[in-house]
Tab-separated table of C-alpha atoms and ligand atoms in Angstrom:
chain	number	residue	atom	x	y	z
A	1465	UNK	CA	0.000	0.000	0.000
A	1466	UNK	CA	2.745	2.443	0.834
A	1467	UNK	CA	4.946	4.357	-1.782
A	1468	UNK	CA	8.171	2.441	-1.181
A	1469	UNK	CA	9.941	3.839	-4.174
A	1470	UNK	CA	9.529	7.588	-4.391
A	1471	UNK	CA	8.832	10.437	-1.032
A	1472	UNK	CA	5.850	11.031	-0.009
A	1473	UNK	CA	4.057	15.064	-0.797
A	1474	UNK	CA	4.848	17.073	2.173
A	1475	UNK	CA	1.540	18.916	3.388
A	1476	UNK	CA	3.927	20.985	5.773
A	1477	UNK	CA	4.557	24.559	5.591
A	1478	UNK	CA	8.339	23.821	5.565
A	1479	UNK	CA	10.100	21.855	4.462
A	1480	UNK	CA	8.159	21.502	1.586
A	1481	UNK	CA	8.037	19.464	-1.405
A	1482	UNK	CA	10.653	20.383	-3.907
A	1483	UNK	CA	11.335	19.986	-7.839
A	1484	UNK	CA	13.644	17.655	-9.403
A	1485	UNK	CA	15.584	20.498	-10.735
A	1486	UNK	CA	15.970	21.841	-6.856
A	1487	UNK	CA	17.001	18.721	-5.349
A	1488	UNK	CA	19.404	17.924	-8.696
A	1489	UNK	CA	21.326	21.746	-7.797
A	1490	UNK	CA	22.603	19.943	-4.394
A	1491	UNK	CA	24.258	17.334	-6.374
A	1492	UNK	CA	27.646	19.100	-6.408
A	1493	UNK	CA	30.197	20.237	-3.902
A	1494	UNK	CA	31.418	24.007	-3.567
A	1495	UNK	CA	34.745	25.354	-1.953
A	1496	UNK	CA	33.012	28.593	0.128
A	1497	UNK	CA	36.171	30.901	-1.064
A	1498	UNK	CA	35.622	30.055	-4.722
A	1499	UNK	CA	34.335	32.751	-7.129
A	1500	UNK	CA	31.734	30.890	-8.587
A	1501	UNK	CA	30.254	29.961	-5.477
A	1502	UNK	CA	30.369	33.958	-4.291
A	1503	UNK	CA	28.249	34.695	-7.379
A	1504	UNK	CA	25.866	32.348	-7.105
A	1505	UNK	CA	25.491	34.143	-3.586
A	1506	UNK	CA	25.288	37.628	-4.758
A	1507	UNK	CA	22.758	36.051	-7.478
A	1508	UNK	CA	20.853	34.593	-4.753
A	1509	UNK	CA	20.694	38.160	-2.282
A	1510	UNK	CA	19.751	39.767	-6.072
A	1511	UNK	CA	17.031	37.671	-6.687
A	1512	UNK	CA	15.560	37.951	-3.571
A	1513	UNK	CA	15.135	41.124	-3.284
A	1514	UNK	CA	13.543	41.732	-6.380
A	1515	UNK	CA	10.575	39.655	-5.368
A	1516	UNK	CA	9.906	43.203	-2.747
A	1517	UNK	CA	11.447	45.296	-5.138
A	1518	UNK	CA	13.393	46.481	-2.333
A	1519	UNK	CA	16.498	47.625	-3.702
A	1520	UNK	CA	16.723	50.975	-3.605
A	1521	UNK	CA	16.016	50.899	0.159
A	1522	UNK	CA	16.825	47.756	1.701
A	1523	UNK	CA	20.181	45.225	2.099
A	1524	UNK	CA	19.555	41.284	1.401
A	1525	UNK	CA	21.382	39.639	4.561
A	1526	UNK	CA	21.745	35.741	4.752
A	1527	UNK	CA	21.883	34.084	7.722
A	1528	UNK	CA	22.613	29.909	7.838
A	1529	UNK	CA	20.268	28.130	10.133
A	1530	UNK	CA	16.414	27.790	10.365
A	1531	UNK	CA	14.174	30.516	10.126
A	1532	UNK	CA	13.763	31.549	13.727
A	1533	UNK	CA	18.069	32.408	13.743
A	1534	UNK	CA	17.260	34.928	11.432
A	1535	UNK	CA	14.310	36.029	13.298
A	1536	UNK	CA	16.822	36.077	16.487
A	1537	UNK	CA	19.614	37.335	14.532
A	1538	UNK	CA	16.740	40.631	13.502
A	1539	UNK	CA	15.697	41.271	16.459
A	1540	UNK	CA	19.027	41.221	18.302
A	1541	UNK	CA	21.045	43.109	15.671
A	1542	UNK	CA	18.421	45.904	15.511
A	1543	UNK	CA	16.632	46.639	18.665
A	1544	UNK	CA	19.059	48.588	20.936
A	1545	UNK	CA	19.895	46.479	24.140
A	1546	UNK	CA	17.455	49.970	26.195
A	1547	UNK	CA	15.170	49.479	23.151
A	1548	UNK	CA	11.687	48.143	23.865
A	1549	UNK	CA	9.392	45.671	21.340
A	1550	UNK	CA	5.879	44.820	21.781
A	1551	UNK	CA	5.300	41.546	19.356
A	1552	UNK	CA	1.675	41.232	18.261
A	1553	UNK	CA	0.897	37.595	19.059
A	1554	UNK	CA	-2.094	35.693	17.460
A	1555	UNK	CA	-0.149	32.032	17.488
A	1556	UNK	CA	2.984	30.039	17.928
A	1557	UNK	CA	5.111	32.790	16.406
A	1558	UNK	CA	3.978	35.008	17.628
A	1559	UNK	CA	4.658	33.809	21.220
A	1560	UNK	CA	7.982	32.529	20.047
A	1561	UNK	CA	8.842	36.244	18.460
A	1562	UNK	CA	8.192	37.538	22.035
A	1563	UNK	CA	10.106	34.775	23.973
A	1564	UNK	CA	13.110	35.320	21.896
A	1565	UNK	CA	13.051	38.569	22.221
A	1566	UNK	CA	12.804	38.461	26.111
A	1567	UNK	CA	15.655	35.809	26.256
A	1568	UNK	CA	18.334	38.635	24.755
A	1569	UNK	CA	17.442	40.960	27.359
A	1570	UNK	CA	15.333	43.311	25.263
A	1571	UNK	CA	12.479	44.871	27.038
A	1572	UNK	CA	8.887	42.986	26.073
A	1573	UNK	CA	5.484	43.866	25.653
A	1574	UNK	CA	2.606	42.133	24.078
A	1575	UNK	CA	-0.780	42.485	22.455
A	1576	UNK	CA	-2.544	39.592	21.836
A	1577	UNK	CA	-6.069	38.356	19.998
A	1578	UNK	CA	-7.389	35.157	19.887
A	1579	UNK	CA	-5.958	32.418	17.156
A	1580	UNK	CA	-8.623	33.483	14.988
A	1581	UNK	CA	-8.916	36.925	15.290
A	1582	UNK	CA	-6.269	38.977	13.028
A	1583	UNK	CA	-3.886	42.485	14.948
A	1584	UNK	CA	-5.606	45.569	13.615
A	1585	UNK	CA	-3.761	48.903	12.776
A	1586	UNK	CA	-6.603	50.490	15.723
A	1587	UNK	CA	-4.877	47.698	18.198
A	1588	UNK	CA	-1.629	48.631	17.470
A	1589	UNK	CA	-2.622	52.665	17.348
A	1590	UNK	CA	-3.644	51.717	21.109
A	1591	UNK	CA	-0.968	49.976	22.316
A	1592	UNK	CA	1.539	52.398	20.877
A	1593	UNK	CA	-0.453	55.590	21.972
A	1594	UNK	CA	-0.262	54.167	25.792
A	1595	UNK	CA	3.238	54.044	26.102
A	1596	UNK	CA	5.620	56.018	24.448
A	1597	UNK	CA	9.369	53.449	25.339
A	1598	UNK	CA	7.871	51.254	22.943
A	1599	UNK	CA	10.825	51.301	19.693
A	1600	UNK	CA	9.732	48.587	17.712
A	1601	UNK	CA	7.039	46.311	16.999
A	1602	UNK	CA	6.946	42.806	15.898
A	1603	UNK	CA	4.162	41.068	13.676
A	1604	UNK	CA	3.636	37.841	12.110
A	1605	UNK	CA	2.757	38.544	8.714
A	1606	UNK	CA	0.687	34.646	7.942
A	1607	UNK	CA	0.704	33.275	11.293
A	1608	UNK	CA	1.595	29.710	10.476
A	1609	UNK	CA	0.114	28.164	13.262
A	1610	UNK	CA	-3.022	28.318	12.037
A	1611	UNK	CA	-2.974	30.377	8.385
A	1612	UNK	CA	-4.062	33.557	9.217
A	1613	UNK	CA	-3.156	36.727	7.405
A	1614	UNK	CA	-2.427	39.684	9.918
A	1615	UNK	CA	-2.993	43.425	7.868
A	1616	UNK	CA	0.447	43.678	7.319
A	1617	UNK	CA	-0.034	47.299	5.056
A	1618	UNK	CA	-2.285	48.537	7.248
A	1619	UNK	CA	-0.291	47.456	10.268
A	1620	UNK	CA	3.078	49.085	9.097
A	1621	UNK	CA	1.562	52.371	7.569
A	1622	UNK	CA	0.457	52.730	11.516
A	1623	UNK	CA	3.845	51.834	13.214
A	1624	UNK	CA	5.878	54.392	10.416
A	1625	UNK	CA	3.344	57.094	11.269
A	1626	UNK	CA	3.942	56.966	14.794
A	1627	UNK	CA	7.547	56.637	14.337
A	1628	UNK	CA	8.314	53.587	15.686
A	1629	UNK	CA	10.469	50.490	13.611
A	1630	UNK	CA	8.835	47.483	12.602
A	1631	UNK	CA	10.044	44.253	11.918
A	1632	UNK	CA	7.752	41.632	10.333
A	1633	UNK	CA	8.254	37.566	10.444
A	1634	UNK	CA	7.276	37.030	6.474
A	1635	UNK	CA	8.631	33.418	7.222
A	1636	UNK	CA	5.524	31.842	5.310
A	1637	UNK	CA	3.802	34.720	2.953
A	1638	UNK	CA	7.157	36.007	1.501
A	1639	UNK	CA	7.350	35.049	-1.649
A	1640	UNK	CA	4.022	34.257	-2.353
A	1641	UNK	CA	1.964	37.184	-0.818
A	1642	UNK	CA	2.191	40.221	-2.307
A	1643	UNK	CA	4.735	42.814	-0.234
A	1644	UNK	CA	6.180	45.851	-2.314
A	1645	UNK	CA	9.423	47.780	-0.337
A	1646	UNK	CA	8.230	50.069	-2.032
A	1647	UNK	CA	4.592	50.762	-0.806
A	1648	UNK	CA	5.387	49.073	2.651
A	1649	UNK	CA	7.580	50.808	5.154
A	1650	UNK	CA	9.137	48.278	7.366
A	1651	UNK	CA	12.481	48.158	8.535
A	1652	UNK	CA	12.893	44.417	8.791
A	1653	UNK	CA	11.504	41.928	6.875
A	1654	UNK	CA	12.595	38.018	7.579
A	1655	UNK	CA	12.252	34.718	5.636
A	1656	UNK	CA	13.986	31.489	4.603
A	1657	UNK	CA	14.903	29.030	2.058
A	1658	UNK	CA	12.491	26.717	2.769
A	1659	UNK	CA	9.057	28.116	2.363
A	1660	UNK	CA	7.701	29.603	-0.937
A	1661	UNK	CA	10.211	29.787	-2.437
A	1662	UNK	CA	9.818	25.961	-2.304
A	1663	UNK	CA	14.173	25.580	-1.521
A	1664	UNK	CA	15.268	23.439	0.824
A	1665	UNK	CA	15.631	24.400	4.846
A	1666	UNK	CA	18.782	25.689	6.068
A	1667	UNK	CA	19.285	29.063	5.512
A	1668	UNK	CA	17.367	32.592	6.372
A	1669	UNK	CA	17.130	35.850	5.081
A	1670	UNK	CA	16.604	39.495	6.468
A	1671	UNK	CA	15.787	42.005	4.334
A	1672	UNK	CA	16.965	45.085	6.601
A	1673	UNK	CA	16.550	49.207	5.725
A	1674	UNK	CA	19.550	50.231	5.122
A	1675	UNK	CA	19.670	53.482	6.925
A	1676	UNK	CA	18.922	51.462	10.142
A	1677	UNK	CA	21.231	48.979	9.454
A	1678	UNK	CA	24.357	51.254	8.829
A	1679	UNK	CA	23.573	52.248	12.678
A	1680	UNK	CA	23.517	48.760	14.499
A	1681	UNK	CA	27.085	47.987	14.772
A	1682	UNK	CA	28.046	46.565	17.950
A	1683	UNK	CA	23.916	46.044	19.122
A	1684	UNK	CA	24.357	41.961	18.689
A	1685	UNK	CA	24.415	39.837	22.134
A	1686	UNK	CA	25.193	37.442	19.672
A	1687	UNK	CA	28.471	36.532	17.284
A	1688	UNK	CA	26.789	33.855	15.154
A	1689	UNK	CA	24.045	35.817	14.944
A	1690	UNK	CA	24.804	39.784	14.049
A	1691	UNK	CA	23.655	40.628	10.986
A	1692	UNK	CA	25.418	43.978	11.238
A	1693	UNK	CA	28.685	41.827	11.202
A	1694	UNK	CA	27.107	39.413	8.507
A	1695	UNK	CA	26.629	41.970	5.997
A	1696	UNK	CA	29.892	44.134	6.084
A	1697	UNK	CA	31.696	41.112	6.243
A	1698	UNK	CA	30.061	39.568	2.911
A	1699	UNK	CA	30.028	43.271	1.220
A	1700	UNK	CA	33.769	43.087	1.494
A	1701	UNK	CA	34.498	39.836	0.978
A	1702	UNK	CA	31.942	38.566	-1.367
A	1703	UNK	CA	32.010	35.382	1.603
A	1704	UNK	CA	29.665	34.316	3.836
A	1705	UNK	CA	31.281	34.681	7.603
A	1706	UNK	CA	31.498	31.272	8.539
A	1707	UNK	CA	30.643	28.176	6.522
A	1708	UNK	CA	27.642	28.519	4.320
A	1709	UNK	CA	25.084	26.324	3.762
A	1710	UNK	CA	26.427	25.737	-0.014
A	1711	UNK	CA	23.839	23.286	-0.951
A	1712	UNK	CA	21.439	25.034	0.290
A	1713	UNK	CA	22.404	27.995	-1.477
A	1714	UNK	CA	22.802	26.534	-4.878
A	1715	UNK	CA	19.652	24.321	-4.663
A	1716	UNK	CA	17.627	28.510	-3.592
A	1717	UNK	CA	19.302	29.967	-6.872
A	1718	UNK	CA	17.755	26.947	-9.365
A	1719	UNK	CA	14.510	27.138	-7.489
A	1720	UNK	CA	14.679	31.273	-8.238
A	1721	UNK	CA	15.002	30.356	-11.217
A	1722	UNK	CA	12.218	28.407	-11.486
A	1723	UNK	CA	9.987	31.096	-9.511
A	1724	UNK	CA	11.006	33.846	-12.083
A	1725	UNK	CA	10.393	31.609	-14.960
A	1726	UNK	CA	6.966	30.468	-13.841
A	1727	UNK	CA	5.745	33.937	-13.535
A	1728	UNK	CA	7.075	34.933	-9.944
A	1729	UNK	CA	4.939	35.969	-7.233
A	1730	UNK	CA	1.539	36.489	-8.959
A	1731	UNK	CA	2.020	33.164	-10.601
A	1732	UNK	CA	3.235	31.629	-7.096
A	1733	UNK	CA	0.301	33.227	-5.002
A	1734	UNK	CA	-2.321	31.718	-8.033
A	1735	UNK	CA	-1.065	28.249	-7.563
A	1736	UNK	CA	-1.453	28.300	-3.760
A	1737	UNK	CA	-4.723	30.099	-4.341
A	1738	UNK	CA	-5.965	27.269	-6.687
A	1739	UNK	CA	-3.908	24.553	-4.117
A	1740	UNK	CA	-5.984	26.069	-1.024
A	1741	UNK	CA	-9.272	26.541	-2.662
A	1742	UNK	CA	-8.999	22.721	-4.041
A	1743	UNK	CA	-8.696	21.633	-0.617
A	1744	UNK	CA	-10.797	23.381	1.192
A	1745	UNK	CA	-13.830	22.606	-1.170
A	1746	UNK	CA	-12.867	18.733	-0.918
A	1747	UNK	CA	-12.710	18.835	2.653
A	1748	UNK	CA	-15.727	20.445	3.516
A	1749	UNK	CA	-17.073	18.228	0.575
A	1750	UNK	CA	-16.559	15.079	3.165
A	1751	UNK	CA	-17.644	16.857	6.198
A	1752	UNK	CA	-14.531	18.588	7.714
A	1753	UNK	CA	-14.774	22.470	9.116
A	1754	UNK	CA	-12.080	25.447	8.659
A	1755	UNK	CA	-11.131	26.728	11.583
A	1756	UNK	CA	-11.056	29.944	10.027
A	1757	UNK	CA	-12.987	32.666	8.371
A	1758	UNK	CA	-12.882	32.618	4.853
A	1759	UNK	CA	-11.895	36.173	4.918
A	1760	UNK	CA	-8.734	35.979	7.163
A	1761	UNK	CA	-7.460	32.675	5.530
A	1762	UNK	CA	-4.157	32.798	3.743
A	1763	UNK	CA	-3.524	30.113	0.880
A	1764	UNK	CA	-0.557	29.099	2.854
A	1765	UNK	CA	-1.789	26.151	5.280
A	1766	UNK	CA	-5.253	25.503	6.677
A	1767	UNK	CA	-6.149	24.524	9.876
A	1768	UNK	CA	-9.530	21.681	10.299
A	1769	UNK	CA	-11.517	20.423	12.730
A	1770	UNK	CA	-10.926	17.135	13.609
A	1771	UNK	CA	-13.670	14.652	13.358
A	1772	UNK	CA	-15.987	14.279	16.303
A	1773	UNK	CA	-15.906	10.795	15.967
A	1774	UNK	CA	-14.298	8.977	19.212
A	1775	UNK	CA	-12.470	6.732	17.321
A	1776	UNK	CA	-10.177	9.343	15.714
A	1777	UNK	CA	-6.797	9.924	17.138
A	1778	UNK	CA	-4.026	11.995	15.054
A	1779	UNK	CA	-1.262	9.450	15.185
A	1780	UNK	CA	-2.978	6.635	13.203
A	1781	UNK	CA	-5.127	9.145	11.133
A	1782	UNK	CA	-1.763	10.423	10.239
A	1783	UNK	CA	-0.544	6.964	9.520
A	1784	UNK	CA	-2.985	5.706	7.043
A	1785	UNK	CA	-2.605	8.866	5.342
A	1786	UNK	CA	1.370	8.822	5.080
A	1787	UNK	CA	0.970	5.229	3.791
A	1788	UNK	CA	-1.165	7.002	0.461
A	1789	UNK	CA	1.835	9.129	0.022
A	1790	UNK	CA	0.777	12.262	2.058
A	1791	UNK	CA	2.632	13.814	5.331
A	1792	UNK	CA	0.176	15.466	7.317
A	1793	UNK	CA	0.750	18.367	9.961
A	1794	UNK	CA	-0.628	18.337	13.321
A	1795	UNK	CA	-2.589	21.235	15.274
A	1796	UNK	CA	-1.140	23.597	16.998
A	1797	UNK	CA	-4.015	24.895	19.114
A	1798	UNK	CA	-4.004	24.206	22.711
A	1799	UNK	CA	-7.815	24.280	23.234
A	1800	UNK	CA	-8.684	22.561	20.126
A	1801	UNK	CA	-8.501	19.180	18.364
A	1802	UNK	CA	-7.058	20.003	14.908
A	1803	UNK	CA	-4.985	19.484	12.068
A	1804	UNK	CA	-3.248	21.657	9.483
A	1805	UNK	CA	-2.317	20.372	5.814
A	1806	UNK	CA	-0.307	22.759	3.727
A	1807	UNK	CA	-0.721	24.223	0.476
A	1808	UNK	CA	2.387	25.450	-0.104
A	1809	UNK	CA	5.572	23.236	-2.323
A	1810	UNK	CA	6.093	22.334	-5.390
A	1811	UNK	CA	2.413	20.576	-5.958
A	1812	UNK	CA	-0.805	21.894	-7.913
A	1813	UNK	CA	-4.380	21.204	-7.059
A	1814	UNK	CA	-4.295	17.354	-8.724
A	1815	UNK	CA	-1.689	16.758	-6.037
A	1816	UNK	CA	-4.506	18.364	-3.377
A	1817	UNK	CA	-6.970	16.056	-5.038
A	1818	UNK	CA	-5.135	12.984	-4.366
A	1819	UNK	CA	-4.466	14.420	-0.809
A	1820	UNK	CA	-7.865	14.628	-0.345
A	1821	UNK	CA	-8.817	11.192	-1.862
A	1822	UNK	CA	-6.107	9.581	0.699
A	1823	UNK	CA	-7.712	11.184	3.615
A	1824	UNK	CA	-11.204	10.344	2.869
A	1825	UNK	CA	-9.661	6.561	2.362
A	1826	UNK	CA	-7.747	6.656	5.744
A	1827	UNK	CA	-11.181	7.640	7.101
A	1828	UNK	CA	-12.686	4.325	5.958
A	1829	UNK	CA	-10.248	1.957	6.962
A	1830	UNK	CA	-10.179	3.282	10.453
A	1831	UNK	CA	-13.639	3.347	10.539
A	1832	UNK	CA	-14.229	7.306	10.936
A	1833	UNK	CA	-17.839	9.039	10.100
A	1834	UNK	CA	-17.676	12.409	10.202
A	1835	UNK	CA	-20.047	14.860	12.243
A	1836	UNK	CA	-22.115	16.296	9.492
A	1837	UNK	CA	-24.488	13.157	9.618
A	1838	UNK	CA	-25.682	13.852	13.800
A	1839	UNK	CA	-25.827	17.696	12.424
A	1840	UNK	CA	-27.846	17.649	9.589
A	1841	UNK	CA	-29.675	15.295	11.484
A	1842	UNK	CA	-30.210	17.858	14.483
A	1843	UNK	CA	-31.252	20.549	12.058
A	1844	UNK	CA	-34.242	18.170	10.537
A	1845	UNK	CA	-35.438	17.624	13.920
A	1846	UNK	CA	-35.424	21.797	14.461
A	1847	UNK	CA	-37.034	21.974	11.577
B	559	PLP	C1	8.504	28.471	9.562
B	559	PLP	C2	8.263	29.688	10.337
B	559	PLP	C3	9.256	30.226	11.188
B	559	PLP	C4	10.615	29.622	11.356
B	559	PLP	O1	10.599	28.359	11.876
B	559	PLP	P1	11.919	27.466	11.824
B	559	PLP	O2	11.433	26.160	12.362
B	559	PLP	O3	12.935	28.084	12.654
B	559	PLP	O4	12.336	27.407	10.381
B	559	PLP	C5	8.986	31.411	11.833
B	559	PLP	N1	7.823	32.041	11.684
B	559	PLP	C6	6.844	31.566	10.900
B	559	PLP	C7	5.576	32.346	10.768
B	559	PLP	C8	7.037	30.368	10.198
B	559	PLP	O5	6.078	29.898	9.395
C-alpha cells in the first residue's frame, strides 16, 4: 500500500516538497572561497530582493540556520539592548517572536487576539499611543500556526506614522503574498529558504533598511548571529562569515530560477490560491470544518476540525494517510482538536486532489464518520 519507491508530498509549511531540478542543484560540492560559489550568492541576495522590489532601500542579509536564527539574529542586531518591542501575538510565532526577544534581554510587551482573530492597525494605534518606550514592533505577517493573514499594510503604515520600527516575520507569505518595499515601510523583513520559495531548509534571510542597518554595529548579544557583522563582512568579501550552507544555497538559486520563470509571485500566489481553494472545497465536501474565516485565511496552510468521531486519534489518522503518500501536519491549538495540511511546495491542485482522496480513504479503513451526519440530522429535527 505504501509508496516504497519515491517520497511522499509534504503537506507541511516547511520543508516543503521540492522539484527535481531543486534537489538535482545539491548534487555538487562548492569550496566557500571560490568565485563561482560567491556569485551564485550575490545572485541569490539579487534575486531575492527583487521579489519586494526592495532595492533601492533595503540590504539582502543571509543568515545559515532555520528561520527563527534569522528572526533572532533581527531582532538582536536591531533593537538597541534599552530598546523596547511589543510583538503582536495571534499564534505560535507570535509567542515565540516575544520569547526570543525576552531571552536577549530586550524589554517585552505584548498584544494579543485570539488564534482566529487577526492584529488591527486600531490595536496597534492603542498599544503604541499608551506608552511612548515602545521602539519597535513585531508582527507575524501569515501566522503559520493556524494560516491567518495579519494586515500587514495597514499594520506598518500605523507603526511608520507613529515613528516607531517594525520588523515583520514574512517566514511563510514572503514570496508568495504580495509585499512591495516600495509601498510598505518596514524596517525588517525576515524569511527562509524553505518556504515559498519551495528551496530546501537551512538558511534565512533578512531584508533590513539600510539606513537602520548602517547604525547597528556593535547592538548583537550574539556573534553567530549579528547581521550587522554578517553583511559588512560579505560586502567586502563577497564570503559568507562562517561556513555557508552551499547546498542550500545553490539548490535557492535553481529554485529562483524556477519562480522567475513560472511567472514569480503572482504566478506563485495563483497556484497556492488554486492549491488552497482545491482543498478546502474537498474537505468540507466530506464533512470537515475550517477553523477559520474565509476572509482571514491565507492560501498558505489551513487549519480543520478534527472529526468528532471517538475513534479518531491523530497518530494513526496520520498513519494511514502517510501510507497514500501524504505527510500530514498536526494542530497547533491548545484548546482545540485540529490538524493543518499545507498548500504550499512544489504541488498543484491534482496533487490536493489525491491528498484529499487519501484522507477520505484513511477515514474508511479506520472506521471514521464524520459529524455532518448527527448535524444535519439535528437541524431536521429543528425543523
Ligand atoms: C517556519 C516559520 C518560522 C521559522 O521556523 P523554523 O522552524 O525556525 O524554520 C517562523 N515564523 C513563521 C511564521 C514560520 O512559518
Amino acid at each position: 500500500m505504501s509508496n516504497v519507491d519515491r517520497d511522499p508530498i509534504l503537506l507541511t509549511p516547511g520543508p516543503l516538497t521540492t522539484s527535481l531540478a531543486t534537489k538535482a542543484a545539491m548534487l555538487r560540492d562548492w569550496g566557500s572561497w571560490d568565485a563561482s560559489f560567491n556569485t551564485v550568492t550575490a545572485r541569490v541576495r539579487e534575486r531575492l530582493t527583487a521579489i519586494i522590489d526592495a532595492h533601492d532601500t533595503h540590504v539582502c542579509v543571509p543568515l545559515q540556520g532555520s528561520g527563527t536564527f534569522s528572526i533572532e539574529g533581527a531582532v538582536n542586531t536591531l533593537v538597541p539592548r534599552d530598546g523596547h518591542m511589543l510583538v503582536l501575538i495571534n499564534g505560535a510565532y507570535g509567542k515565540r517572536l516575544a520569547k526570543l526577544t525576552e531571552m536577549m534581554g530586550r524589554r517585552l510587551s505584548t498584544f494579543e487576539t485570539a488564534d482566529d482573530v487577526p492584529t488591527t492597525a486600531a490595536d496597534v494605534a492603542r498599544a503604541l499611543d499608551a506608552d511612548a518606550s515602545i521602539t519597535h514592533v513585531g508582527l507575524i505577517h501569515c501566522e503559520t500556526s493556524t494560516g491567518i493573514l495579519n494586515p500587514l499594510p495597514e499594520i506598518a503604515d500605523l507603526v511608520a506614522g507613529r515613528g516607531r520600527s517594525l520588523i515583520v516575520d514574512a517566514m511563510s507569505s514572503f514570496g508568495a503574498i504580495p509585499i512591495d518595499a516600495k509601498k510598505i515601510p518596514f524596517d525588517a523583513l525576515i524569511a527562509a529558504s524553505g518556504k515559498c520559495i519551495e528551496g530546501p531548509p537551512g538558511m534565512g534571510f533578512v531584508f533590513v533598511r539600510k539606513t537602520v542597518l548602517e547604525q547597528c554595529a556593535g547592538r548583537s548579544t550574539s556573534l553567530a548571529l549579528d547581521l550587522y557583522d554578517q553583511w559588512t563582512y560579505m560586502e567586502r568579501t563577497t564570503q559568507w562569515r562562517y561556513t555557508p550552507p552551499t547546498h542550500v544555497v545553490v539548490a535557492v538559486d535553481a529554485a529562483l530560477e524556477q519562480y522567475v520563470a513560472a511567472g514569480g509571485q503572482p504566478a506563485r500566489y495563483r497556484r497556492y490560491a488554486a492549491n488552497c481553494e482545491t482543498l478546502i472545497a474537498g474537505m468540507t465536501a466530506m464533512g470537515f470544518k475550517v477553523f477559520l474565516d474565509a476572509r482571514i485565511q491565507a492560501p498558505i496552510i489551513v487549519t480543520f476540525h478534527a472529526p468528532t468521531d471517538p475513534k479518531y486519534a491523530f497518530k494513526p489518522f496520520y498513519d494511514e494517510v502517510r501510507n497514500r503518500g501524504f505527510i500530514l501536519y498536526p494542530g497547533k491549538l491548545t484548546q482545540l482538536e485540529t490538524f493543518r495540511v499545507g498548500c504550499i511546495g512544489a504541488i498543484g491542485p491534482e496533487e490536493i486532489r489525491h491528498a484529499v482522496n487519501a484522507v477520505r480513504d484513511s477515514l474508511r479503513a479506520l472506521g471514521i464518520t464524520m459529524s455532518s451526519k448527527p448535524l444535519a440530522a439535528a437541524t431536521a429535527k429543528a425543523a
